[in-house]
Structure formats: C-alpha cells, structure tokens
Amino acid sequence: MIRHLLSAGDLDAATATLVLDTAQEMASLADREVKKLPTLRGRTVVNLFYEDSTRTRISFEAAAKRLSADVINFSAKGSSVSKGESLKDTALTLQAMGADAVVIRHSASGAPHRLANWIDGTVVNAGDGTHEHPTQALLDAYTMRSRLGRLSGLNVAIVGDVLHSRVARSNVLLLHTLGAKVTLVAPPTLLPVGVDAWPAETSYHLDSVLPDADVVMMLRVQRERMDQAYFPSAREYSRRYGLDGARMRRLPEHAIVMHPGPMNRGMEITPEVADSPRSTIVEQVANGVSVRMAVLYLLLGGKV
Amino acid sequence: MVDRIAHQILEKTSGAADTILLGVPTRGVPLAHRLAARIHAFEGVAVPVGALDVTLYRDDLRLRGARALGRTELPPGGVDGRRVILIDDVLFSGRTVRAALDALGDLGRPRSVQLAVLVDRGHRELPIRADYVGKNIPTALAEKVRVSLTETDGADEVRLLGGAA
Amino acid sequence: MTTYLIKGARILGGEPTDLLIRDGVVAEMGSGLSAAGARVVDADGLVALPGLVDLHTHLREPGREDAETVETGSRAAALGGYTAVCAMANTSPVADTAGVVEQVWRLGREAGLVDVQPIGAVTVGLNGEQLAELGAMADSAARVRIFSDDGFCVADPRLMRRALEYVKAFDGVIAQHAEEPRLTVGAQMHEGEVAARLGMTGWPAVAEESIIARDVLLAEHVGARLHVCHVSTAGSVGILRWAKERGIRVTAEVTPHHLLLTDERATSYDPVYKVNPPLRTAADVAALRAALVEGVVDIVATDHAPHAVEDKECEWAYARPGMLGLETALSIVIDTALDQLGWDGIAQRMSRTPARIAGLTEHGLDPAVGVPANFTLVDPAARWTVEPADLASRSRNTPYAETTLPARVVATFLRGEPTVLDGKATK
C-alpha cells in the first residue's frame, strides 16, 4: 500500500479497486448496532483544515471515529494559523504531538505534497486548491460502481468549471485508471490550456454528450467567475451548461446524475434534477464515510 | 474429519437446534458450508451458515500491515440468542479466535459461542480452546501448517511445512 | 600593490601565456615571464576570460539584508567569475532616487569584491504610474545608465514610451520586465500541460511576447534603446529576431535557468523552482539555447534572486519567485552552450556585450597589455557538486542543490587585485 494519498494518480487499478472493495465492507457497518471498529485504536488522526469545509471534515471525522482513532480537529480559524504560523512549523507541531495521519485541506495547490516532506506520518489530501481531491473521486467511483455495477467502459460526462475543479482532476485520473471513458464538458474558458494531455475527451456542447452518458457529474460553478469574464452571465451559463429536467430526459434510462456539493441550485442544476431518483447526491455523502474509512484503514493499517 | 466434527456437533448440541455456523475467512467459510451439508445429510437439519471476517479486529495490524478484507455475512436472524459455532481451519495462537469473539460482540449477543477447527497445532498464546477438533497435530513453533481445500486451493490436503528454518 | 605573475593561462582557450599584473593593469604578456617579488599564480590548464558582467542581480540591500547584502552578493559574484554586477532597483526603499543608488554604489565600493553598478527604477516606488527622477540618478555618483522596474512590468504603453524617450538624453536604456499584468493575475507557473495537471494558475507565454512586441515597436518609433530582461519563450525569440532584422536597437538577456530547467520541475511543488518569468517547456529551452548561439539573444544574465528560508519553505503559492544564480551561471552556460559558443562566444555573451550595454568601459575587455586587469581564471576540467550550505550567498535557494556541474572558477582579479584565489574569496 502507498504511504500517502496526495493524488488520485497515486493509485493503480489494483489499489483503487482494493479501496473500493474495502469501502464496500465498511459500508455494511452502517447497518450494525455497534457502528464502531477497534481497528485504529490508539492512532491519532489530525484534520488540518485551512479552508472551511464542514462536510469534508465531518466525513473524515466520522470515518476516523468509526475506526476508533483519536481525532484532533485543527482548523485555520482561531488557531495559530491566524497568527501566521507556517505550514512547516505546524507540521513539526503535529509531528511532536504524535499524529499518525494528517488529513489536510488547503487553498494552495500542492500544500499536501509539501506537508508530506515535513512529517513522518501519513498525509491524506482532502482537497488542495485547484489541484486534486482524491477521496472525492474514490467516493464518486464507489457510487457509480454500486449504482451501475461496473466502472470499466462507462461513459462519464464531467460538466462545468473544469479549470478550477480539483474534483474534475482527481476524477479524470481515477476513472481513466479504472477503465471508464471521461468527457469534459465546459465553455472553452473553463477548460485549462493543456487539457489535451489529459486522458479524457473534451466537448463544448452538453446536448451532444447527454444521449451516450451513463453518468453526468455536474461541477459547482461560482457566480464570481462571471466577473473574471469566464462567461457573460449566470443565465447564459445555465442555458448552455446547466442540467434541467428537459436535458435530463435525454439521458439513457439507467443514467445517473452526480454532484460533489455544495450545489448552486438554479445555476448548474435545477431542483427537479437534484431531487430526482437519478440523483445520487445524498448517497455520495454516505459513501464518503465508507470510502474514507477504507482509505484510513489501508494507509494507517499498512504502516509498519 | 469433517464427518467426525459434524457428528460431535450434533451430539453436543442435541441435534444442532438454534445453532448457526460462522466461518472465519478464508478457509473457515467453505469448511462451515461442508459441515452444514454433512449435518443436513446425517439428520436432515438445515443449519444456517455465515461468514465472520475478523481483519479489522486483529491485534497484529501494526505488525503485519493492512490487507484486503474478507466478507462478513450473517444468516437471516443474526446471532442474538443463538448458539454460534465459529469455524476455522487451524487453531494456533488463539488470536484469530479472540478477534472473532470481539467481532461477534459488536454484531449482537449470542446465547453461547463454541469453536470448531480442522487442525489444532498447539502453541496457544491466549486462554482459548476448541470445542471440536478434527485432528491434533503436535508441531514445532517454527513449522507451518497449511490447509488446502478444494473450494479455495483446488485440492483437500493438510501439509506440515518448514521447521528447519 | 602586489604584483602577480599568472603562469600559463589560456586566454579564451588559446595557447598558454604568462601575464604580469601590476598597478591594476596587465603590464606584460608572453611566455617565460619572470618578475622579482611577484606572487606567482599557477594557471596551468586554466582558461582566462574577461571578468564576467551580470546585467541582472538582486542584492536585496537595503531592506532584505536577511536574504542578501551588497557584500555577500558581491562575494558570490566574485566566486562566480564576475567583476561587475548591475544591482536591480527593487530594494526597500526602492532605488528610485539618487540617494538610494549612491548608497548601493558606495556599499559596493566598500565591499570591494566586484564593481556594483546600481540600476535605477523607471517609476516611483515601481508603481508604474510616475517616472522616477531618472536624470538625477544618471547624474549621481552612481552614474546610472540602466533603468528597470524589474519584478514589475512598465505596463502602461504611454509611460513606457516616455521612459524610452527620456533616457536618450544620457544614453540610458530601459530594461523591461516583459509581463502583461492583466494576463498573469494569480499566475504561479508556465501555462501549459504541467500547470493544468498540477492545478496551478498559468503564466502564459503571450503575456511576455505581447509586451516585447509592443516595446520593440515603441523603441523603433522613438529611436530609443530597449533591453529585454530574462527572455523565456520561443515566441519572444521570434519577435526579437524580427526586430533586429528591422534594425531596432534592442538587446535581450536569457538566464542560466531558462537555458536548462523546464516546468516539469514544478511537479515537486518545491518553490525553489518558482521563478518569474517561470520555467517553460523543453521546446522553449531549445529555442533559447539556439537564440543565444545565433546572437538573437545577446547575453546571459543571472537574475540572481536570493530569498530567505521562510519565503521558500512554504506552500508554492505563498513563496517568492526567484533563484540564486551568480555562483553557478558560468557552469550552466558551459554545460549547455560551450560546444557551440566556444570560449570567445562565452566571453562575448557574459562579459563584453553586457559591459557594453551597461556602459562599463573598464569591463568586458580581453586580457591584453595596458588593459585593466579584470579577468577570471576557470578550470574547465573540474567538476563540482553544488552544496547550498557552502555557497557564499546569504540565501540557499539554488535549484542545483546536489547537482554536479562542470568547470570551476579558480581565481578572479578586479583591477589587478585578486578577489578569488584557489577557489576561495580573498575577503
């Protein structure tokens, strides 16, 4: 097993499948009376969050606690971060406190890579800037596999602000590794220069992609992007790239609709779609805990 | 050996009423199914069979590292109030059984728990003993006992390996 | 003043010659020279080059003496074979007045390891809004001839035009940091495949090229000299070639790191590779090497940019851009271009031409009788491994840590006095 999880690209097909299979076993825990395992008793997991993300933090926290690890939440607010302590000094502090794993969320791309240089423990990337969010990709893959029964050969459309999306980057890498075919759909301004080197197709036209899609993953689009001239207006964006009921009905019958949250209802997705039976948005949240349990077990359990 | 264990179980449990067999992966699971089949053949009793993976309860994760999990599957009705017989291939240190007892405790409250193993090779490190033993094989600590089953390994066989090293 | 007898130096790689150095000049040259009382320097196998001249050095003093001082930077320069460096204006306070440039010039004289020629800011506080008192700096003791807002681009075209025009009065030159700021908001590294993969905001090549294109046209229009700092893209080379063919008075520099390193280095997220302009692609590196050989890019300048540890041991986005260069520049140029340039070509691009652009008449002269004794002796056969802790610079942000490089500076002479002997600084 690998030591850190910094990028979805760190996972080969066998390891990624092991994570998903393990997550499936972890999921059965949800039906049990005692929702706790002794596996990581005596281990310390630090949630080091430089960015507000309550949903990701509580997901990791629940995962670590169900495995009986001790959890320390270290958030940018009201901590030494606001006094300007450097990431390196924070790393040395956590090291001294005996952190076995640090789950880090940071607004700067690559911050988890830097952290991994400075501590002996395991580093899990919980989202770094506009780079990656590997556990999100794992829970998305898990959700697709449990809904559609496979990943290999699936047509997955990822729609929206690919340029700024860590979810898109991690999903492209992981889904490619697991044999799915990814199409990125966005206005040209929201696709990075150099995207042609990614193992994915690109399209500027959502309507032409929908009839063949097994999965449509809608990305959050921030309205402020409008001010930087990425698109003319929110209304034009949702007309061209938003998923509404009419577009949803053009999908194959078995196709599912995903969203990493938090949603901009009315912008990239309409309430009709978000609340439809095709939507996996609530499942994704539940699957997040199982997948993160699997990741923590395999990374921490694997440490000699 | 399986026949003998099946007979012992029937004898000791007065007909295996209210009893379930839980195999410990990997080889305990097919053994549990074989035992259930024998019991059915002898007495016409259908004993429910399940699987109990203990990986997440092991005390040697730090030493041996994480590995893939086996399946845990309880028969309908669960374990509450029933006689649970744990099935494994080899009884050695007793640590796997200890983990299984912990795992079982998190799944419910059985009326009683018993243990059946194909081979008891000695060298216990915990105060644990089997209720049903297919064969006692005295071994040296450095030796390995390898049980092969048709279902998992292609042939039925018990081998004693190494020792000199 | 001590007299020095250099035995067997190969000037520009030619036949071994002895040089007698007396009273700050080369007094005699020939074979079998002897001089009573002279200190003998064995230069067997060493190549003599005119002392190197760096048109682009950040010495950080005043303001960030924790990163570098005039003295430590001068020592690093001497060890790198330099006898003159041009100190960039982005200090704190900014070198935008006669007072600050004279202070830097005086500190250089006191250190006495290289001639420190201050560069003046083009605009007050580098703010890109109002011209600094360029004439006062030109008339000061520092005799400033190069003006630059380096670190920032003089982005306003009208202001750039006026600056180019104004410095004609004292044969000045504007050294432009070519970066259209509206195209590089939040930029972290070269915009391309690697940035897309790493999720970092891109610094597009066009942000440099569009400014160079505009500025060569402005220089042509007003008949002024333009110098382009740290050219980094193949597209910039094409524009410069076109401008030179048209007879526009433009010169350009390339840094050693842009001749060697690519944006793939950013994959480690180690900000030691963060620099402005950013490391680009292998195709850009190849185009820059060819342009240096061809002469479209005139010179190599280090853009030596020391930074304190805390400004580099952090997240990439928070790190300051820049890398050390003075002590490794000659080795990198030898590594990447000696085959095509020869020693004469290296002297041209690292000494004679930069001295001419900067108006430093005592520098950039090949060793010859009667010429100021500003030269360096290089062992072309030596190989050395860069140990950051051993560098003379006060900072440690070299991208070549633990890298083995060819050629080592054995001695450097400034006006007849050694600043480096046996590979060690003399003070």
mmCIF file of N, CA, C and O in Angstrom, chain B residues 92-139:
data_model
loop_
_atom_site.group_PDB
_atom_site.id
_atom_site.type_symbol
_atom_site.label_atom_id
_atom_site.label_comp_id
_atom_site.label_asym_id
_atom_site.label_seq_id
_atom_site.Cartn_x
_atom_site.Cartn_y
_atom_site.Cartn_z
ATOM 1 N N PHE B 92 -4.085 -21.965 16.402
ATOM 2 C CA PHE B 92 -2.653 -21.807 16.717
ATOM 3 C C PHE B 92 -2.534 -20.928 17.959
ATOM 4 O O PHE B 92 -2.804 -21.389 19.068
ATOM 5 N N SER B 93 -2.237 -19.665 17.804
ATOM 6 C CA SER B 93 -2.033 -18.793 18.974
ATOM 7 C C SER B 93 -3.335 -18.489 19.713
ATOM 8 O O SER B 93 -3.332 -18.175 20.892
ATOM 9 N N GLY B 94 -4.455 -18.546 18.993
ATOM 10 C CA GLY B 94 -5.743 -18.192 19.591
ATOM 11 C C GLY B 94 -6.136 -16.751 19.326
ATOM 12 O O GLY B 94 -7.219 -16.306 19.675
ATOM 13 N N ARG B 95 -5.229 -15.977 18.670
ATOM 14 C CA ARG B 95 -5.507 -14.550 18.467
ATOM 15 C C ARG B 95 -6.643 -14.317 17.461
ATOM 16 O O ARG B 95 -7.411 -13.371 17.599
ATOM 17 N N THR B 96 -6.724 -15.152 16.464
ATOM 18 C CA THR B 96 -7.812 -15.006 15.499
ATOM 19 C C THR B 96 -9.160 -15.226 16.191
ATOM 20 O O THR B 96 -10.139 -14.501 15.953
ATOM 21 N N VAL B 97 -9.206 -16.214 17.080
ATOM 22 C CA VAL B 97 -10.454 -16.522 17.787
ATOM 23 C C VAL B 97 -10.814 -15.373 18.730
ATOM 24 O O VAL B 97 -11.974 -14.961 18.839
ATOM 25 N N ARG B 98 -9.764 -14.817 19.351
ATOM 26 C CA ARG B 98 -10.002 -13.655 20.218
ATOM 27 C C ARG B 98 -10.627 -12.527 19.410
ATOM 28 O O ARG B 98 -11.626 -11.911 19.808
ATOM 29 N N ALA B 99 -10.059 -12.261 18.218
ATOM 30 C CA ALA B 99 -10.592 -11.212 17.347
ATOM 31 C C ALA B 99 -12.034 -11.550 16.945
ATOM 32 O O ALA B 99 -12.914 -10.678 16.901
ATOM 33 N N ALA B 100 -12.276 -12.824 16.662
ATOM 34 C CA ALA B 100 -13.619 -13.236 16.250
ATOM 35 C C ALA B 100 -14.634 -13.025 17.377
ATOM 36 O O ALA B 100 -15.768 -12.600 17.147
ATOM 37 N N LEU B 101 -14.213 -13.292 18.613
ATOM 38 C CA LEU B 101 -15.122 -13.082 19.747
ATOM 39 C C LEU B 101 -15.457 -11.597 19.891
ATOM 40 O O LEU B 101 -16.598 -11.221 20.152
ATOM 41 N N ASP B 102 -14.433 -10.740 19.682
ATOM 42 C CA ASP B 102 -14.685 -9.297 19.738
ATOM 43 C C ASP B 102 -15.644 -8.870 18.632
ATOM 44 O O ASP B 102 -16.572 -8.085 18.860
ATOM 45 N N ALA B 103 -15.388 -9.374 17.423
ATOM 46 C CA ALA B 103 -16.234 -9.014 16.287
ATOM 47 C C ALA B 103 -17.671 -9.450 16.541
ATOM 48 O O ALA B 103 -18.630 -8.715 16.283
ATOM 49 N N LEU B 104 -17.800 -10.644 17.079
ATOM 50 C CA LEU B 104 -19.123 -11.188 17.350
ATOM 51 C C LEU B 104 -19.870 -10.320 18.363
ATOM 52 O O LEU B 104 -21.068 -10.057 18.221
ATOM 53 N N GLY B 105 -19.118 -9.826 19.341
ATOM 54 C CA GLY B 105 -19.717 -8.978 20.366
ATOM 55 C C GLY B 105 -20.304 -7.698 19.807
ATOM 56 O O GLY B 105 -21.275 -7.151 20.342
ATOM 57 N N ASP B 106 -19.713 -7.212 18.705
ATOM 58 C CA ASP B 106 -20.223 -5.997 18.088
ATOM 59 C C ASP B 106 -21.417 -6.261 17.178
ATOM 60 O O ASP B 106 -22.082 -5.336 16.717
ATOM 61 N N LEU B 107 -21.666 -7.540 16.899
ATOM 62 C CA LEU B 107 -22.773 -7.873 15.980
ATOM 63 C C LEU B 107 -24.039 -8.262 16.738
ATOM 64 O O LEU B 107 -25.107 -8.336 16.164
ATOM 65 N N GLY B 108 -23.895 -8.560 18.016
ATOM 66 C CA GLY B 108 -25.067 -8.957 18.783
ATOM 67 C C GLY B 108 -24.664 -9.759 20.001
ATOM 68 O O GLY B 108 -23.484 -9.759 20.399
ATOM 69 N N ARG B 109 -25.673 -10.468 20.601
ATOM 70 C CA ARG B 109 -25.370 -11.216 21.817
ATOM 71 C C ARG B 109 -25.836 -12.657 21.665
ATOM 72 O O ARG B 109 -27.002 -12.981 21.886
ATOM 73 N N PRO B 110 -24.909 -13.551 21.275
ATOM 74 C CA PRO B 110 -25.279 -14.965 21.126
ATOM 75 C C PRO B 110 -25.562 -15.588 22.500
ATOM 76 O O PRO B 110 -25.045 -15.106 23.521
ATOM 77 N N ARG B 111 -26.346 -16.661 22.492
ATOM 78 C CA ARG B 111 -26.604 -17.369 23.759
ATOM 79 C C ARG B 111 -25.307 -18.027 24.225
ATOM 80 O O ARG B 111 -24.965 -17.994 25.394
ATOM 81 N N SER B 112 -24.586 -18.644 23.277
ATOM 82 C CA SER B 112 -23.284 -19.206 23.615
ATOM 83 C C SER B 112 -22.439 -19.241 22.347
ATOM 84 O O SER B 112 -22.966 -19.171 21.248
ATOM 85 N N VAL B 113 -21.123 -19.341 22.549
ATOM 86 C CA VAL B 113 -20.212 -19.419 21.402
ATOM 87 C C VAL B 113 -19.327 -20.640 21.574
ATOM 88 O O VAL B 113 -18.785 -20.883 22.657
ATOM 89 N N GLN B 114 -19.220 -21.428 20.491
ATOM 90 C CA GLN B 114 -18.320 -22.578 20.509
ATOM 91 C C GLN B 114 -17.346 -22.457 19.348
ATOM 92 O O GLN B 114 -17.511 -21.619 18.471
ATOM 93 N N LEU B 115 -16.324 -23.315 19.385
ATOM 94 C CA LEU B 115 -15.286 -23.227 18.367
ATOM 95 C C LEU B 115 -15.000 -24.603 17.780
ATOM 96 O O LEU B 115 -14.797 -25.567 18.524
ATOM 97 N N ALA B 116 -14.988 -24.656 16.445
ATOM 98 C CA ALA B 116 -14.626 -25.896 15.754
ATOM 99 C C ALA B 116 -13.463 -25.614 14.812
ATOM 100 O O ALA B 116 -13.509 -24.634 14.065
ATOM 101 N N VAL B 117 -12.408 -26.471 14.901
ATOM 102 C CA VAL B 117 -11.271 -26.287 13.988
ATOM 103 C C VAL B 117 -10.903 -27.619 13.355
ATOM 104 O O VAL B 117 -11.100 -28.687 13.954
ATOM 105 N N LEU B 118 -10.344 -27.537 12.160
ATOM 106 C CA LEU B 118 -9.917 -28.749 11.477
ATOM 107 C C LEU B 118 -8.652 -29.300 12.117
ATOM 108 O O LEU B 118 -8.526 -30.489 12.342
ATOM 109 N N VAL B 119 -7.717 -28.377 12.426
ATOM 110 C CA VAL B 119 -6.433 -28.785 12.988
ATOM 111 C C VAL B 119 -6.126 -27.917 14.209
ATOM 112 O O VAL B 119 -6.270 -26.713 14.158
ATOM 113 N N ASP B 120 -5.724 -28.585 15.296
ATOM 114 C CA ASP B 120 -5.183 -27.845 16.430
ATOM 115 C C ASP B 120 -3.699 -28.172 16.505
ATOM 116 O O ASP B 120 -3.321 -29.307 16.715
ATOM 117 N N ARG B 121 -2.879 -27.135 16.313
ATOM 118 C CA ARG B 121 -1.439 -27.388 16.264
ATOM 119 C C ARG B 121 -0.739 -26.935 17.541
ATOM 120 O O ARG B 121 0.488 -26.951 17.620
ATOM 121 N N GLY B 122 -1.488 -26.499 18.563
ATOM 122 C CA GLY B 122 -0.883 -26.122 19.830
ATOM 123 C C GLY B 122 -0.282 -24.721 19.822
ATOM 124 O O GLY B 122 -0.604 -23.917 18.949
ATOM 125 N N HIS B 123 0.555 -24.438 20.807
ATOM 126 C CA HIS B 123 1.243 -23.141 20.953
ATOM 127 C C HIS B 123 0.282 -21.995 21.202
ATOM 128 O O HIS B 123 0.398 -20.930 20.619
ATOM 129 N N ARG B 124 -0.668 -22.190 22.080
ATOM 130 C CA ARG B 124 -1.634 -21.139 22.383
ATOM 131 C C ARG B 124 -0.972 -19.951 23.111
ATOM 132 O O ARG B 124 -0.086 -20.146 23.942
ATOM 133 N N GLU B 125 -1.369 -18.763 22.778
ATOM 134 C CA GLU B 125 -0.882 -17.571 23.482
ATOM 135 C C GLU B 125 -1.989 -16.916 24.291
ATOM 136 O O GLU B 125 -1.777 -15.902 24.948
ATOM 137 N N LEU B 126 -3.206 -17.483 24.219
ATOM 138 C CA LEU B 126 -4.338 -16.933 24.956
ATOM 139 C C LEU B 126 -5.119 -18.108 25.548
ATOM 140 O O LEU B 126 -5.040 -19.229 25.041
ATOM 141 N N PRO B 127 -5.874 -17.866 26.606
ATOM 142 C CA PRO B 127 -6.631 -18.967 27.233
ATOM 143 C C PRO B 127 -7.857 -19.355 26.404
ATOM 144 O O PRO B 127 -8.979 -18.991 26.735
ATOM 145 N N ILE B 128 -7.594 -20.023 25.283
ATOM 146 C CA ILE B 128 -8.676 -20.390 24.359
ATOM 147 C C ILE B 128 -8.518 -21.867 24.003
ATOM 148 O O ILE B 128 -7.393 -22.344 23.800
ATOM 149 N N ARG B 129 -9.645 -22.597 23.945
ATOM 150 C CA ARG B 129 -9.570 -23.997 23.484
ATOM 151 C C ARG B 129 -10.743 -24.272 22.562
ATOM 152 O O ARG B 129 -11.765 -23.569 22.609
ATOM 153 N N ALA B 130 -10.568 -25.285 21.727
ATOM 154 C CA ALA B 130 -11.624 -25.608 20.772
ATOM 155 C C ALA B 130 -12.602 -26.608 21.365
ATOM 156 O O ALA B 130 -12.218 -27.469 22.157
ATOM 157 N N ASP B 131 -13.870 -26.495 20.980
ATOM 158 C CA ASP B 131 -14.881 -27.466 21.415
ATOM 159 C C ASP B 131 -14.868 -28.689 20.517
ATOM 160 O O ASP B 131 -15.225 -29.775 20.932
ATOM 161 N N TYR B 132 -14.494 -28.498 19.258
ATOM 162 C CA TYR B 132 -14.479 -29.601 18.290
ATOM 163 C C TYR B 132 -13.173 -29.528 17.520
ATOM 164 O O TYR B 132 -12.837 -28.464 16.979
ATOM 165 N N VAL B 133 -12.438 -30.622 17.471
ATOM 166 C CA VAL B 133 -11.154 -30.643 16.773
ATOM 167 C C VAL B 133 -11.136 -31.812 15.808
ATOM 168 O O VAL B 133 -11.423 -32.940 16.201
ATOM 169 N N GLY B 134 -10.796 -31.540 14.552
ATOM 170 C CA GLY B 134 -10.679 -32.599 13.561
ATOM 171 C C GLY B 134 -9.475 -33.456 13.858
ATOM 172 O O GLY B 134 -9.552 -34.670 13.934
ATOM 173 N N LYS B 135 -8.332 -32.813 14.097
ATOM 174 C CA LYS B 135 -7.107 -33.561 14.393
ATOM 175 C C LYS B 135 -6.137 -32.681 15.149
ATOM 176 O O LYS B 135 -5.945 -31.518 14.801
ATOM 177 N N ASN B 136 -5.560 -33.258 16.201
ATOM 178 C CA ASN B 136 -4.475 -32.567 16.898
ATOM 179 C C ASN B 136 -3.172 -32.921 16.227
ATOM 180 O O ASN B 136 -2.856 -34.104 16.048
ATOM 181 N N ILE B 137 -2.384 -31.912 15.813
ATOM 182 C CA ILE B 137 -1.092 -32.163 15.192
ATOM 183 C C ILE B 137 -0.034 -31.432 16.001
ATOM 184 O O ILE B 137 0.053 -30.200 15.941
ATOM 185 N N PRO B 138 0.766 -32.183 16.777
ATOM 186 C CA PRO B 138 1.845 -31.511 17.523
ATOM 187 C C PRO B 138 2.857 -30.942 16.530
ATOM 188 O O PRO B 138 3.230 -31.608 15.577
ATOM 189 N N THR B 139 3.273 -29.692 16.739
ATOM 190 C CA THR B 139 4.203 -29.042 15.817
ATOM 191 C C THR B 139 5.282 -28.322 16.587
ATOM 192 O O THR B 139 5.130 -28.037 17.777
#
